[in-house]
Structures are given as C-alpha cells and as structure tokens.
Amino acid sequence: MGLGARLLGDGHGHADDASGGLIRRARLYEIFSAAAFAGRRRRVFDQLAALSGVGPGDRVLDVGCGTGFFATRLATAVQPGGRVDGIDPSPPMIDYAAGRENAHCVFTVAAAEALPLEDATFDVVTSTLVIHHITHGNRATALAEMARVLRPGGCLLVADFRPPTNPVANHLISALAGHAMAHNPIGELTGLIEQAGLRVTGTGDHRPWLHYLRAGKPSSDRPRRIR
Ligand SMILES: C[S@@+](CC[C@H](N)C(=O)[O-])C[C@H]1O[C@@H](n2cnc3c(N)ncnc32)[C@H](O)[C@@H]1O
C-alpha cells in the first residue's frame, strides 16, 4: 500500500476520479508533511502567508485546512484583531486542527465546493495542497466558492504540488504518494481561477515542490493595499 492510500485511511478517497480525496489519518499526515518539507515547513508556510498579503485585523479562510498548521501560522500574522476560519471535509483532520487550541482560529467540517459561509466575508482566502484532492469535476465550483466568499479587493492564494518533470522522480512520487500528486494538472489552475472571476496577479514556484498563484477579486472603489 502506498503512502497516499495510507493517508486516506479507510478507502473513501476518490480513486475513480484520480483525485486525492479526503485525508483521514491526521497524525500520519503531520509526520509525512514535516518530513516532506525537510525542516522548512514553518518557513515555507510563513512565506506563503506573506505572499497572500495577510496583515493585522484580517479575516482569513483556509480551505482544506487539514491539521490546521497553516491556519495557525496565518492566525499569528493577523494579530492583533484578526481571525482565521479553517474548513476541511475530513472530521479527523478538523478534530486534530481544533486540538491546536488557537484562540484566533475556528475549524469547521465542510467541503470547498459548498462553503457554508456568507458572500464577501474574507479579506484573504488560502488553499494549500488541496486542489488535487478535489474531484476534477468539482474544481471549478470550489474555486468559484472561494471567489464568492472573498471581499471585493481581497486576495486568493492557492498553492499546490508541482509534479517533477524528471520521469524517474515522477514515477517515484506516483508509487509513494499516488496518481493525483504525480499527475497534478497544475497548468489548469490559472484558467480555473480566471473562470471564477478573479484576476491572477502573480505565480511562481516555491522550493522544493510547490507552485503558487495569487489572484485578486476586482474592486471598483476599495482596492486592497499591497504589503
Ligand atoms: C494534502 S492535505 C493539505 C492540508 C493543508 N492544507 C496543508 O497544506 O497541509 C489535503 C486536504 O484537502 C482535504 N480535502 C479533500 N477534499 C476536499 C474538498 N472537496 N474540499 C476541501 N478540502 C478537501 C483533505 O481532507 C486534506 O485535509
């Protein structure tokens, strides 16, 4: 059994759709993620937080928050006065995240494609390593939902796994982590984000294996400051 299947837990992933599905083994995911970032996890996520432009007082949504690691880093960045909501459809991941007991975070079981949240609520929406877990047919809806809950002038920051171009490395990723990561169609993200009505304002690669896109929600009268 590959690592991807072990993380999924009890076989409720979307194996038929070649997406990653829900992750149920929260503690195992924490160990895997810490190892995969080779000691740079906190630094990488703090850099992603900076790229999103979050600042004191902001209301932030982290979609597919998993174990809540990024949400708690974002919560630090929005003090004083800010708050972070984390959503994930996997109850074990949300239980683990809630166990972090951060007073500035609220965690809820929900899926990206049906956010139980009001329109135009958040200054910043983030989603890291999640899109390849959503069924292919639901990805456009998920990004439209993220755009819906973003305030005009707000910022969306999406980062996902960038498959290695080296075929041997890619084969290894496929064997270890599964098809969804090894064949992640990262190039489709720009189109999906623009289709959701957002404007891509920046893209880049982040070592060791992340690709990120930053996008803004058009605002006629209240542009968001760039930090
Ligand atoms: C690889 S983990 C990433 C967790 C966290 N964002 C991080 O960067 O460590 C992918 C997460 O996406 C969640 N997920 C799967 N399907 C989802 C969906 N439809 N909507 C939101 N999250 C989803 C999984 O349960 C899992 O927690």
Short mmCIF file of C-alpha atoms and ligand atoms in Angstrom, two decimals:
data_model
loop_
_atom_site.label_atom_id
_atom_site.label_comp_id
_atom_site.label_asym_id
_atom_site.label_seq_id
_atom_site.Cartn_x
_atom_site.Cartn_y
_atom_site.Cartn_z
CA MET A 1 0.00 0.00 0.00
CA GLY A 2 1.42 3.43 -0.99
CA LEU A 3 1.64 6.34 1.39
CA GLY A 4 -1.26 8.10 -0.35
CA ALA A 5 -3.59 5.17 0.37
CA ARG A 6 -2.37 5.02 4.00
CA LEU A 7 -3.14 8.73 4.49
CA LEU A 8 -6.61 8.34 3.03
CA GLY A 9 -7.32 5.83 5.78
CA ASP A 10 -10.43 3.78 5.17
CA GLY A 11 -10.64 3.85 1.39
CA HIS A 12 -13.05 6.76 0.94
CA GLY A 13 -10.81 8.67 -1.45
CA HIS A 14 -11.94 9.39 -4.99
CA ALA A 15 -9.88 6.64 -6.57
CA ASP A 16 -12.21 6.55 -9.57
CA ASP A 17 -11.61 10.23 -10.30
CA ALA A 18 -7.82 10.18 -9.81
CA SER A 19 -8.11 12.95 -7.21
CA GLY A 20 -6.54 12.70 -3.77
CA GLY A 21 -9.81 12.55 -1.82
CA LEU A 22 -10.19 13.15 1.91
CA ILE A 23 -7.28 12.53 4.25
CA ARG A 24 -8.31 10.75 7.45
CA ARG A 25 -5.02 9.91 9.13
CA ALA A 26 -4.25 13.27 10.71
CA ARG A 27 -1.28 12.27 12.86
CA LEU A 28 0.32 10.34 10.00
CA TYR A 29 -0.21 13.37 7.73
CA GLU A 30 1.58 15.59 10.24
CA ILE A 31 4.59 13.25 10.28
CA PHE A 32 4.59 12.97 6.47
CA SER A 33 4.28 16.73 5.96
CA ALA A 34 7.06 17.57 8.43
CA ALA A 35 9.34 15.05 6.69
CA ALA A 36 8.40 16.19 3.17
CA PHE A 37 9.36 19.81 3.95
CA ALA A 38 12.66 18.63 5.45
CA GLY A 39 12.66 21.08 8.34
CA ARG A 40 11.44 24.04 6.22
CA ARG A 41 7.68 23.64 6.76
CA ARG A 42 7.22 26.66 9.04
CA ARG A 43 9.41 28.86 6.84
CA VAL A 44 7.61 27.82 3.63
CA PHE A 45 4.15 28.44 5.09
CA ASP A 46 5.19 31.78 6.59
CA GLN A 47 6.43 32.78 3.15
CA LEU A 48 3.10 31.72 1.62
CA ALA A 49 1.30 33.79 4.28
CA ALA A 50 3.43 36.80 3.32
CA LEU A 51 2.65 36.22 -0.38
CA SER A 52 -1.08 36.27 0.41
CA GLY A 53 -0.67 39.75 1.88
CA VAL A 54 -2.35 38.92 5.22
CA GLY A 55 -1.94 41.50 7.93
CA PRO A 56 -3.28 42.58 11.32
CA GLY A 57 -7.04 42.60 11.63
CA ASP A 58 -7.70 40.47 8.54
CA ARG A 59 -10.40 37.81 8.35
CA VAL A 60 -8.90 34.77 6.57
CA LEU A 61 -10.32 31.47 5.28
CA ASP A 62 -8.04 28.45 4.80
CA VAL A 63 -9.80 25.96 2.52
CA GLY A 64 -8.83 22.30 3.02
CA CYS A 65 -7.00 23.28 6.20
CA GLY A 66 -6.15 19.68 7.10
CA THR A 67 -4.46 19.56 10.50
CA GLY A 68 -4.54 23.36 10.84
CA PHE A 69 -0.79 24.01 10.60
CA PHE A 70 -1.12 26.86 8.06
CA ALA A 71 -4.25 28.27 9.72
CA THR A 72 -2.35 28.75 13.00
CA ARG A 73 0.57 30.42 11.16
CA LEU A 74 -1.94 32.74 9.44
CA ALA A 75 -3.59 33.43 12.81
CA THR A 76 -0.28 34.76 14.12
CA ALA A 77 0.07 37.02 11.07
CA VAL A 78 -3.39 38.60 11.51
CA GLN A 79 -2.89 39.71 15.13
CA PRO A 80 -4.00 41.94 16.60
CA GLY A 81 -7.65 41.74 15.79
CA GLY A 82 -7.78 39.12 13.01
CA ARG A 83 -9.33 35.68 12.80
CA VAL A 84 -8.83 32.56 10.68
CA ASP A 85 -11.53 30.08 9.68
CA GLY A 86 -10.36 26.65 8.54
CA ILE A 87 -12.62 24.22 6.69
CA ASP A 88 -12.00 20.62 5.66
CA PRO A 89 -14.47 17.82 4.85
CA SER A 90 -12.46 15.28 6.87
CA PRO A 91 -13.68 15.13 10.51
CA PRO A 92 -10.41 13.60 11.81
CA MET A 93 -8.41 16.44 10.25
CA ILE A 94 -10.74 19.05 11.78
CA ASP A 95 -10.56 17.32 15.20
CA TYR A 96 -6.77 17.46 15.03
CA ALA A 97 -6.81 21.13 13.95
CA ALA A 98 -9.23 22.07 16.74
CA GLY A 99 -6.87 20.39 19.21
CA ARG A 100 -4.28 23.10 18.48
CA GLU A 101 -6.41 25.36 20.73
CA ASN A 102 -5.58 28.62 18.99
CA ALA A 103 -7.99 31.30 20.20
CA HIS A 104 -7.89 33.07 16.83
CA CYS A 105 -8.87 30.03 14.70
CA VAL A 106 -12.24 28.36 14.14
CA PHE A 107 -12.38 24.97 12.39
CA THR A 108 -15.44 23.53 10.66
CA VAL A 109 -16.19 20.36 8.68
CA ALA A 110 -17.14 21.49 5.16
CA ALA A 111 -16.09 20.98 1.54
CA ALA A 112 -14.61 23.62 -0.75
CA GLU A 113 -17.35 23.17 -3.33
CA ALA A 114 -20.13 24.05 -0.84
CA LEU A 115 -18.79 26.63 1.63
CA PRO A 116 -21.31 27.32 4.43
CA LEU A 117 -20.20 30.96 4.54
CA GLU A 118 -21.64 34.34 3.56
CA ASP A 119 -20.63 36.13 0.37
CA ALA A 120 -17.76 38.65 0.56
CA THR A 121 -16.72 37.76 4.11
CA PHE A 122 -12.94 37.30 3.88
CA ASP A 123 -10.02 39.62 3.17
CA VAL A 124 -7.85 36.65 2.18
CA VAL A 125 -8.64 33.06 1.14
CA THR A 126 -5.85 30.48 1.06
CA SER A 127 -5.75 26.86 -0.07
CA THR A 128 -2.58 24.80 0.01
CA LEU A 129 -2.07 21.31 -1.40
CA VAL A 130 -5.84 20.86 -1.74
CA ILE A 131 -6.95 21.30 -5.36
CA HIS A 132 -5.54 17.91 -6.44
CA HIS A 133 -7.65 16.34 -3.66
CA ILE A 134 -10.90 17.70 -5.08
CA THR A 135 -12.67 15.65 -7.76
CA HIS A 136 -11.87 17.01 -11.19
CA GLY A 137 -15.50 17.89 -11.89
CA ASN A 138 -15.77 19.93 -8.66
CA ARG A 139 -12.62 22.06 -9.03
CA ALA A 140 -14.29 24.93 -10.93
CA THR A 141 -17.11 25.03 -8.35
CA ALA A 142 -14.61 25.01 -5.47
CA LEU A 143 -12.72 27.99 -6.92
CA ALA A 144 -15.99 29.82 -7.64
CA GLU A 145 -16.93 29.30 -3.98
CA MET A 146 -13.58 30.73 -2.83
CA ALA A 147 -14.17 33.76 -5.08
CA ARG A 148 -17.72 34.17 -3.75
CA VAL A 149 -16.67 34.43 -0.09
CA LEU A 150 -13.78 36.81 -0.86
CA ARG A 151 -14.39 40.54 -0.35
CA PRO A 152 -14.00 42.80 -3.40
CA GLY A 153 -10.34 43.79 -3.36
CA GLY A 154 -9.42 40.62 -1.43
CA CYS A 155 -6.69 38.13 -2.29
CA LEU A 156 -6.76 34.40 -3.09
CA LEU A 157 -3.55 32.41 -2.61
CA VAL A 158 -3.57 28.85 -3.99
CA ALA A 159 -0.52 26.59 -3.78
CA ASP A 160 -0.37 23.02 -4.96
CA PHE A 161 2.03 20.21 -5.69
CA ARG A 162 4.19 20.71 -8.79
CA PRO A 163 4.98 17.23 -10.17
CA PRO A 164 8.66 16.68 -11.01
CA THR A 165 9.47 16.79 -14.71
CA ASN A 166 12.05 14.04 -14.32
CA PRO A 167 10.21 10.80 -15.26
CA VAL A 168 12.06 8.70 -12.66
CA ALA A 169 11.23 11.14 -9.86
CA ASN A 170 7.66 11.32 -11.11
CA HIS A 171 7.36 7.53 -11.10
CA LEU A 172 8.62 7.52 -7.52
CA ILE A 173 6.03 10.14 -6.48
CA SER A 174 3.32 8.09 -8.17
CA ALA A 175 4.37 4.93 -6.31
CA LEU A 176 4.75 6.69 -2.96
CA ALA A 177 2.01 9.28 -2.93
CA GLY A 178 -0.36 8.27 -5.72
CA HIS A 179 -1.55 9.28 -9.17
CA ALA A 180 -3.21 12.54 -8.08
CA MET A 181 0.08 14.09 -7.00
CA ALA A 182 2.25 12.67 -9.76
CA HIS A 183 -0.15 13.83 -12.48
CA ASN A 184 -1.46 17.01 -10.89
CA PRO A 185 -2.57 19.29 -13.80
CA ILE A 186 -1.06 22.38 -12.21
CA GLY A 187 -1.28 24.28 -15.51
CA GLU A 188 -5.09 24.27 -15.32
CA LEU A 189 -5.18 26.46 -12.20
CA THR A 190 -4.86 29.83 -13.95
CA GLY A 191 -7.87 29.10 -16.18
CA LEU A 192 -9.97 27.85 -13.25
CA ILE A 193 -9.15 30.93 -11.16
CA GLU A 194 -9.93 33.34 -14.01
CA GLN A 195 -13.14 31.45 -14.77
CA ALA A 196 -14.13 32.17 -11.14
CA GLY A 197 -13.94 35.91 -11.89
CA LEU A 198 -10.58 36.59 -10.23
CA ARG A 199 -7.50 38.17 -11.79
CA VAL A 200 -4.21 36.30 -11.44
CA THR A 201 -1.63 38.80 -10.19
CA GLY A 202 1.33 36.53 -9.52
CA THR A 203 2.56 32.97 -9.94
CA GLY A 204 5.74 31.18 -9.01
CA ASP A 205 7.45 28.07 -7.77
CA HIS A 206 8.37 27.57 -4.18
CA ARG A 207 11.09 25.10 -3.27
CA PRO A 208 11.02 22.20 -3.00
CA TRP A 209 7.87 21.31 -4.94
CA LEU A 210 5.12 23.91 -4.65
CA HIS A 211 3.57 26.08 -7.35
CA TYR A 212 1.52 29.07 -6.18
CA LEU A 213 -0.87 31.54 -7.75
CA ARG A 214 -2.06 34.80 -6.22
CA ALA A 215 -5.25 36.38 -7.52
CA GLY A 216 -7.35 39.42 -6.70
CA LYS A 217 -11.07 39.96 -6.68
CA PRO A 218 -11.83 43.08 -8.71
CA SER A 219 -12.94 46.07 -6.69
CA SER A 220 -14.13 49.29 -8.29
CA ASP A 221 -13.84 51.51 -5.23
CA ARG A 222 -11.85 49.85 -2.44
CA PRO A 223 -8.53 48.42 -3.67
CA ARG A 224 -6.75 46.22 -1.13
CA ARG A 225 -3.37 47.57 -0.06
CA ILE A 226 -0.33 45.54 -1.16
CA ARG A 227 2.01 44.84 1.72
C1 LIG B 1 -2.60 17.33 1.38
S1 LIG B 1 -3.81 17.88 2.54
C2 LIG B 1 -3.37 19.60 2.74
C3 LIG B 1 -3.71 20.09 4.10
C4 LIG B 1 -3.22 21.52 4.38
N1 LIG B 1 -3.87 22.50 3.53
C5 LIG B 1 -1.73 21.61 4.24
O1 LIG B 1 -1.24 22.38 3.38
O2 LIG B 1 -1.02 20.91 4.98
C6 LIG B 1 -5.28 17.97 1.53
C7 LIG B 1 -6.53 18.27 2.35
O3 LIG B 1 -7.61 18.51 1.45
C8 LIG B 1 -8.77 17.98 2.04
N2 LIG B 1 -9.83 17.85 1.04
C9 LIG B 1 -10.16 16.79 0.27
N3 LIG B 1 -11.24 17.05 -0.48
C10 LIG B 1 -11.59 18.34 -0.20
C11 LIG B 1 -12.66 19.18 -0.63
N4 LIG B 1 -13.56 18.78 -1.52
N5 LIG B 1 -12.74 20.42 -0.08
C12 LIG B 1 -11.82 20.86 0.81
N6 LIG B 1 -10.81 20.09 1.27
C13 LIG B 1 -10.69 18.85 0.76
C14 LIG B 1 -8.28 16.68 2.65
O4 LIG B 1 -9.19 16.16 3.61
C15 LIG B 1 -6.96 17.12 3.24
O5 LIG B 1 -7.09 17.57 4.57
#
